[in-house]
mmCIF file of C-alpha atoms in Angstrom:
data_model
loop_
_atom_site.group_PDB
_atom_site.id
_atom_site.type_symbol
_atom_site.label_atom_id
_atom_site.label_comp_id
_atom_site.label_asym_id
_atom_site.label_seq_id
_atom_site.Cartn_x
_atom_site.Cartn_y
_atom_site.Cartn_z
ATOM 1 C CA MET A 1 0.274 0.123 -0.009
ATOM 2 C CA SER A 2 1.199 3.024 -0.813
ATOM 3 C CA GLN A 3 1.236 5.859 1.875
ATOM 4 C CA SER A 4 -0.702 7.941 -0.163
ATOM 5 C CA ALA A 5 -3.828 5.281 0.350
ATOM 6 C CA TYR A 6 -2.407 4.319 4.111
ATOM 7 C CA ILE A 7 -2.421 8.073 5.020
ATOM 8 C CA ASN A 8 -5.940 8.138 2.970
ATOM 9 C CA ASP A 9 -7.370 4.925 4.917
ATOM 10 C CA LEU A 10 -6.242 6.651 8.593
ATOM 11 C CA SER A 11 -8.036 9.344 7.495
ATOM 12 C CA ALA A 12 -11.908 7.319 6.530
ATOM 13 C CA MET A 13 -10.932 5.779 10.309
ATOM 14 C CA VAL A 14 -10.607 9.581 11.903
ATOM 15 C CA ASN A 15 -13.489 10.655 9.676
ATOM 16 C CA LEU A 16 -15.279 7.469 11.428
ATOM 17 C CA GLU A 17 -14.914 6.953 14.402
ATOM 18 C CA LEU A 18 -15.545 11.141 14.948
ATOM 19 C CA ARG A 19 -18.892 10.481 12.509
ATOM 20 C CA THR A 20 -19.713 7.739 14.812
ATOM 21 C CA SER A 21 -19.055 9.042 18.409
ATOM 22 C CA SER A 22 -21.555 11.052 20.728
ATOM 23 C CA TYR A 23 -18.698 13.918 21.265
ATOM 24 C CA ARG A 24 -18.975 15.705 17.243
ATOM 25 C CA ALA A 25 -21.656 17.883 18.660
ATOM 26 C CA LEU A 26 -19.658 19.276 21.277
ATOM 27 C CA LEU A 27 -16.101 19.723 18.530
ATOM 28 C CA PRO A 28 -15.841 23.238 16.541
ATOM 29 C CA SER A 29 -16.296 22.818 12.798
ATOM 30 C CA ALA A 30 -12.975 23.694 12.063
ATOM 31 C CA PHE A 31 -11.928 20.876 13.874
ATOM 32 C CA CYS A 32 -13.728 18.440 12.675
ATOM 33 C CA HIS A 33 -13.123 19.378 8.346
ATOM 34 C CA ASN A 34 -8.924 19.628 10.094
ATOM 35 C CA ILE A 35 -9.027 16.126 11.142
ATOM 36 C CA ASP A 36 -6.677 14.600 8.382
ATOM 37 C CA SER A 37 -3.557 16.823 10.368
ATOM 38 C CA ILE A 38 -4.010 13.477 12.608
ATOM 39 C CA ALA A 39 -3.575 11.331 10.495
ATOM 40 C CA LEU A 40 -0.332 12.998 8.898
ATOM 41 C CA VAL A 41 0.287 12.385 12.320
ATOM 42 C CA ALA A 42 -0.750 8.508 12.526
ATOM 43 C CA GLY A 43 1.357 7.840 8.850
ATOM 44 C CA THR A 44 3.865 8.968 10.201
ATOM 45 C CA SER A 45 4.721 6.091 11.312
ATOM 46 C CA ARG A 46 4.669 3.531 8.307
ATOM 47 C CA ASN A 47 5.504 0.356 10.621
ATOM 48 C CA MET A 48 2.879 0.291 12.747
ATOM 49 C CA GLU A 49 0.364 -2.295 12.159
ATOM 50 C CA LYS A 50 -3.348 -1.298 11.335
ATOM 51 C CA GLY A 51 -4.715 -2.231 14.793
ATOM 52 C CA ASP A 52 -2.282 -0.307 16.234
ATOM 53 C CA SER A 53 -2.975 2.382 14.147
ATOM 54 C CA ARG A 54 -6.926 2.177 15.034
ATOM 55 C CA SER A 55 -6.138 2.165 18.863
ATOM 56 C CA PHE A 56 -3.236 5.515 18.070
ATOM 57 C CA LEU A 57 -5.618 6.972 16.338
ATOM 58 C CA PHE A 58 -8.750 7.008 18.979
ATOM 59 C CA ALA A 59 -6.618 7.967 22.204
ATOM 60 C CA VAL A 60 -5.571 11.193 19.993
ATOM 61 C CA ALA A 61 -8.613 12.042 18.884
ATOM 62 C CA ILE A 62 -10.981 11.505 22.538
ATOM 63 C CA ILE A 63 -7.412 13.594 23.942
ATOM 64 C CA LEU A 64 -8.833 16.678 21.624
ATOM 65 C CA ILE A 65 -12.031 16.060 22.364
ATOM 66 C CA LEU A 66 -11.667 16.918 25.905
ATOM 67 C CA ALA A 67 -8.834 19.306 25.440
ATOM 68 C CA CYS A 68 -12.428 20.615 23.613
ATOM 69 C CA LEU A 69 -14.694 20.437 26.103
ATOM 70 C CA HIS A 70 -12.357 22.108 28.512
ATOM 71 C CA ALA A 71 -11.399 24.680 26.419
ATOM 72 C CA ARG A 72 -15.154 25.659 26.434
ATOM 73 C CA SER A 73 -15.662 25.390 30.344
ATOM 74 C CA ALA A 74 -13.250 27.513 30.531
ATOM 75 C CA ASP A 75 -15.115 29.936 28.575
ATOM 76 C CA ALA A 76 -18.851 29.221 29.820
ATOM 77 C CA ALA A 77 -19.906 32.529 32.342
ATOM 78 C CA PRO A 78 -18.519 32.778 35.921
ATOM 79 C CA ILE A 79 -20.230 31.132 39.262
ATOM 80 C CA LEU A 80 -21.156 34.087 40.920
ATOM 81 C CA LYS A 81 -22.771 33.885 44.613
ATOM 82 C CA GLU A 82 -24.693 36.545 45.722
ATOM 83 C CA GLU A 83 -24.363 38.342 49.268
ATOM 84 C CA ASN A 84 -27.056 40.972 50.745
ATOM 85 C CA VAL A 85 -25.740 43.681 53.648
ATOM 86 C CA THR A 86 -28.403 45.755 54.970
ATOM 87 C CA VAL A 87 -27.789 48.872 57.445
ATOM 88 C CA PHE A 88 -29.515 52.370 57.892
ATOM 89 C CA TRP A 89 -27.835 55.774 57.860
ATOM 90 C CA HIS A 90 -28.949 58.584 59.991
ATOM 91 C CA ASP A 91 -29.662 60.995 57.985
ATOM 92 C CA THR A 92 -30.856 64.741 59.981
ATOM 93 C CA PHE A 93 -30.994 67.923 57.066
ATOM 94 C CA ASN A 94 -28.370 71.643 57.657
ATOM 95 C CA VAL A 95 -26.581 68.632 60.586
ATOM 96 C CA THR A 96 -25.521 65.801 58.049
ATOM 97 C CA ASP A 97 -26.406 67.039 54.796
ATOM 98 C CA PHE A 98 -26.548 69.817 53.408
ATOM 99 C CA ILE A 99 -27.891 71.872 50.646
ATOM 100 C CA ILE A 100 -24.796 73.475 48.318
ATOM 101 C CA ILE A 101 -27.171 74.221 44.879
ATOM 102 C CA ASN A 102 -30.311 75.091 45.032
ATOM 103 C CA GLY A 103 -32.997 73.310 42.335
ATOM 104 C CA VAL A 104 -35.293 75.553 39.560
ATOM 105 C CA SER A 105 -38.607 75.462 41.123
ATOM 106 C CA THR A 106 -40.842 73.246 38.602
ATOM 107 C CA VAL A 107 -43.994 72.018 38.191
ATOM 108 C CA GLY A 108 -45.404 73.366 41.687
ATOM 109 C CA LEU A 109 -42.117 72.093 43.020
ATOM 110 C CA SER A 110 -40.132 75.665 44.886
ATOM 111 C CA LYS A 111 -39.026 73.412 48.021
ATOM 112 C CA VAL A 112 -37.469 70.866 49.901
ATOM 113 C CA SER A 113 -39.866 67.807 51.221
ATOM 114 C CA PRO A 114 -38.217 64.887 52.976
ATOM 115 C CA VAL A 115 -39.168 63.049 49.257
ATOM 116 C CA SER A 116 -38.273 65.550 46.565
ATOM 117 C CA ALA A 117 -36.602 68.853 45.816
ATOM 118 C CA PRO A 118 -36.909 71.151 43.094
ATOM 119 C CA PHE A 119 -35.661 70.194 39.933
ATOM 120 C CA GLY A 120 -31.282 70.662 40.124
ATOM 121 C CA THR A 121 -30.567 70.783 44.540
ATOM 122 C CA THR A 122 -27.383 69.232 44.659
ATOM 123 C CA ILE A 123 -27.155 67.790 48.240
ATOM 124 C CA VAL A 124 -23.976 66.422 50.279
ATOM 125 C CA PHE A 125 -23.561 64.222 53.099
ATOM 126 C CA ASP A 126 -21.974 62.187 55.594
ATOM 127 C CA ASP A 127 -24.620 60.442 57.810
ATOM 128 C CA ALA A 128 -23.660 57.644 60.554
ATOM 129 C CA ILE A 129 -24.540 53.785 59.682
ATOM 130 C CA THR A 130 -25.727 51.585 62.069
ATOM 131 C CA GLU A 131 -26.862 47.918 62.543
ATOM 132 C CA SER A 132 -30.250 48.611 63.124
ATOM 133 C CA LYS A 133 -32.696 51.614 62.785
ATOM 134 C CA GLU A 134 -32.796 51.682 66.713
ATOM 135 C CA PRO A 135 -30.828 55.377 67.114
ATOM 136 C CA ASP A 136 -29.120 53.732 69.806
ATOM 137 C CA SER A 137 -27.913 51.194 67.726
ATOM 138 C CA ALA A 138 -24.051 50.779 67.206
ATOM 139 C CA VAL A 139 -21.896 52.678 64.402
ATOM 140 C CA VAL A 140 -20.653 50.082 61.895
ATOM 141 C CA GLY A 141 -19.652 52.845 59.032
ATOM 142 C CA SER A 142 -20.564 56.032 56.969
ATOM 143 C CA VAL A 143 -21.387 56.877 53.949
ATOM 144 C CA GLU A 144 -20.480 59.950 51.733
ATOM 145 C CA GLY A 145 -21.647 61.724 48.781
ATOM 146 C CA THR A 146 -23.410 64.129 47.013
ATOM 147 C CA ALA A 147 -27.269 63.360 45.286
ATOM 148 C CA THR A 148 -28.330 65.568 42.704
ATOM 149 C CA VAL A 149 -32.615 65.834 41.417
ATOM 150 C CA SER A 150 -32.449 64.917 37.798
ATOM 151 C CA SER A 151 -35.884 64.296 37.062
ATOM 152 C CA LEU A 152 -38.667 66.904 36.238
ATOM 153 C CA ASP A 153 -41.203 65.957 39.100
ATOM 154 C CA GLY A 154 -38.201 66.092 41.562
ATOM 155 C CA LEU A 155 -38.351 62.995 42.257
ATOM 156 C CA THR A 156 -35.227 60.725 40.825
ATOM 157 C CA SER A 157 -31.381 61.576 42.192
ATOM 158 C CA LEU A 158 -28.755 60.829 40.627
ATOM 159 C CA TRP A 159 -26.343 59.468 43.239
ATOM 160 C CA SER A 160 -22.907 59.748 43.725
ATOM 161 C CA PHE A 161 -21.695 57.602 47.480
ATOM 162 C CA THR A 162 -19.047 56.057 49.079
ATOM 163 C CA VAL A 163 -20.625 53.223 51.548
ATOM 164 C CA ALA A 164 -17.443 52.251 54.416
ATOM 165 C CA LEU A 165 -18.217 49.349 57.293
ATOM 166 C CA ASN A 166 -16.484 48.504 59.474
ATOM 167 C CA THR A 167 -17.705 44.757 61.225
ATOM 168 C CA THR A 168 -16.905 41.821 62.171
ATOM 169 C CA ASP A 169 -17.716 41.062 58.490
ATOM 170 C CA HIS A 170 -16.252 43.256 56.244
ATOM 171 C CA LYS A 171 -14.558 46.134 56.371
ATOM 172 C CA GLY A 172 -14.072 48.393 53.304
ATOM 173 C CA GLU A 173 -15.200 50.802 51.518
ATOM 174 C CA ILE A 174 -17.841 49.940 48.426
ATOM 175 C CA SER A 175 -18.641 53.222 46.132
ATOM 176 C CA PHE A 176 -22.200 53.422 43.792
ATOM 177 C CA LEU A 177 -23.313 55.883 41.274
ATOM 178 C CA GLY A 178 -26.676 55.970 40.048
ATOM 179 C CA HIS A 179 -30.174 57.200 40.202
ATOM 180 C CA LEU A 180 -31.933 56.983 42.873
ATOM 181 C CA SER A 181 -35.855 57.993 44.469
ATOM 182 C CA PHE A 182 -36.674 57.030 48.422
ATOM 183 C CA ASP A 183 -39.422 54.657 47.089
ATOM 184 C CA GLY A 184 -36.753 52.525 46.788
ATOM 185 C CA SER A 185 -37.604 51.634 43.294
ATOM 186 C CA ARG A 186 -34.766 51.897 41.023
ATOM 187 C CA LYS A 187 -31.048 51.178 42.390
ATOM 188 C CA ALA A 188 -27.527 52.320 41.465
ATOM 189 C CA PRO A 189 -24.634 49.669 40.421
ATOM 190 C CA LEU A 190 -22.090 49.455 41.895
ATOM 191 C CA VAL A 191 -18.448 51.431 40.836
ATOM 192 C CA GLY A 192 -15.860 49.465 42.939
ATOM 193 C CA GLY A 193 -14.784 48.655 46.459
ATOM 194 C CA THR A 194 -11.582 48.381 48.539
ATOM 195 C CA ASP A 195 -10.506 45.872 50.747
ATOM 196 C CA ASP A 196 -12.304 42.958 52.127
ATOM 197 C CA PHE A 197 -14.488 44.183 49.219
ATOM 198 C CA LEU A 198 -11.672 44.352 46.201
ATOM 199 C CA LEU A 199 -12.737 41.588 44.122
ATOM 200 C CA VAL A 200 -16.140 41.884 44.387
ATOM 201 C CA ALA A 201 -17.632 40.980 40.640
ATOM 202 C CA GLY A 202 -20.772 43.837 40.516
ATOM 203 C CA GLY A 203 -23.557 44.477 42.291
ATOM 204 C CA TYR A 204 -26.204 47.293 42.772
ATOM 205 C CA ALA A 205 -27.483 49.087 46.715
ATOM 206 C CA VAL A 206 -30.743 50.420 46.602
ATOM 207 C CA VAL A 207 -31.815 53.041 49.482
ATOM 208 C CA ASN A 208 -35.121 52.699 50.921
ATOM 209 C CA SER A 209 -37.352 55.640 52.976
ATOM 210 C CA GLY A 210 -37.260 55.122 56.633
ATOM 211 C CA SER A 211 -39.267 57.901 58.819
ATOM 212 C CA THR A 212 -38.650 60.999 58.946
ATOM 213 C CA THR A 213 -39.229 63.046 61.497
ATOM 214 C CA PRO A 214 -40.579 66.287 61.379
ATOM 215 C CA SER A 215 -36.742 67.903 61.677
ATOM 216 C CA PHE A 216 -35.888 66.324 59.023
ATOM 217 C CA LYS A 217 -34.562 63.353 60.817
ATOM 218 C CA LYS A 218 -34.406 60.577 58.275
ATOM 219 C CA ILE A 219 -33.576 56.667 59.104
ATOM 220 C CA ILE A 220 -33.090 55.440 55.703
ATOM 221 C CA GLN A 221 -32.727 51.271 54.769
ATOM 222 C CA LEU A 222 -29.796 50.804 52.605
ATOM 223 C CA ASP A 223 -29.612 47.425 51.062
ATOM 224 C CA VAL A 224 -26.596 45.924 49.232
ATOM 225 C CA HIS A 225 -26.222 43.357 47.076
ATOM 226 C CA LEU A 226 -23.034 42.679 45.953
ATOM 227 C CA PHE A 227 -21.671 39.723 44.033
ATOM 228 C CA TRP A 228 -18.535 37.258 44.140
ATOM 229 C CA THR A 229 -16.702 34.950 41.186
ATOM 230 C CA LEU A 230 -16.479 31.327 42.354
#
């Protein structure tokens, strides 16, 4: 048998092996169209018995199949673990937060209320964070940032803030940027973290309205959702 005929025979055997294998559907099409290269490798051993050649080809095919499966698993979406942290921040108007830019009166809004403010109103804040909503609850961190009313109805603001936590479970800072409203219907995406939160894959924060006193002292529930790559 000539070398060319021998190589063709080997190529035919590889084609048959792959066509009858349930793994073929998992292989890249480029690989399936270039299996003649496997036969060329096997054909370099001209003194190999046909039975040994078939075993060799089958082993090569299995190795390449496993390599392809490994590559596909490496490209798969990462598995994420979700962790939820709920804390409460204590805010008092003109004590821990201040208006630095007065907004423009629109649609009847001319003054600041606990849930709305004129368009463009900008507030800066530096508030304490506690474990629970009770005023005497243990302080576990702080939240600093700015909020600018960005909707004409005065109900939605663009928030940029950093939560600093110092608890038995976590130590570090998490920063957020996004549109929020006090009814908890919007989420601010996480943009980065430090220390224990340095490797967080993603997350978001939800600000939920809490109790408000006539003196504009407000207790706000902050739900932080973090996602870690396993």
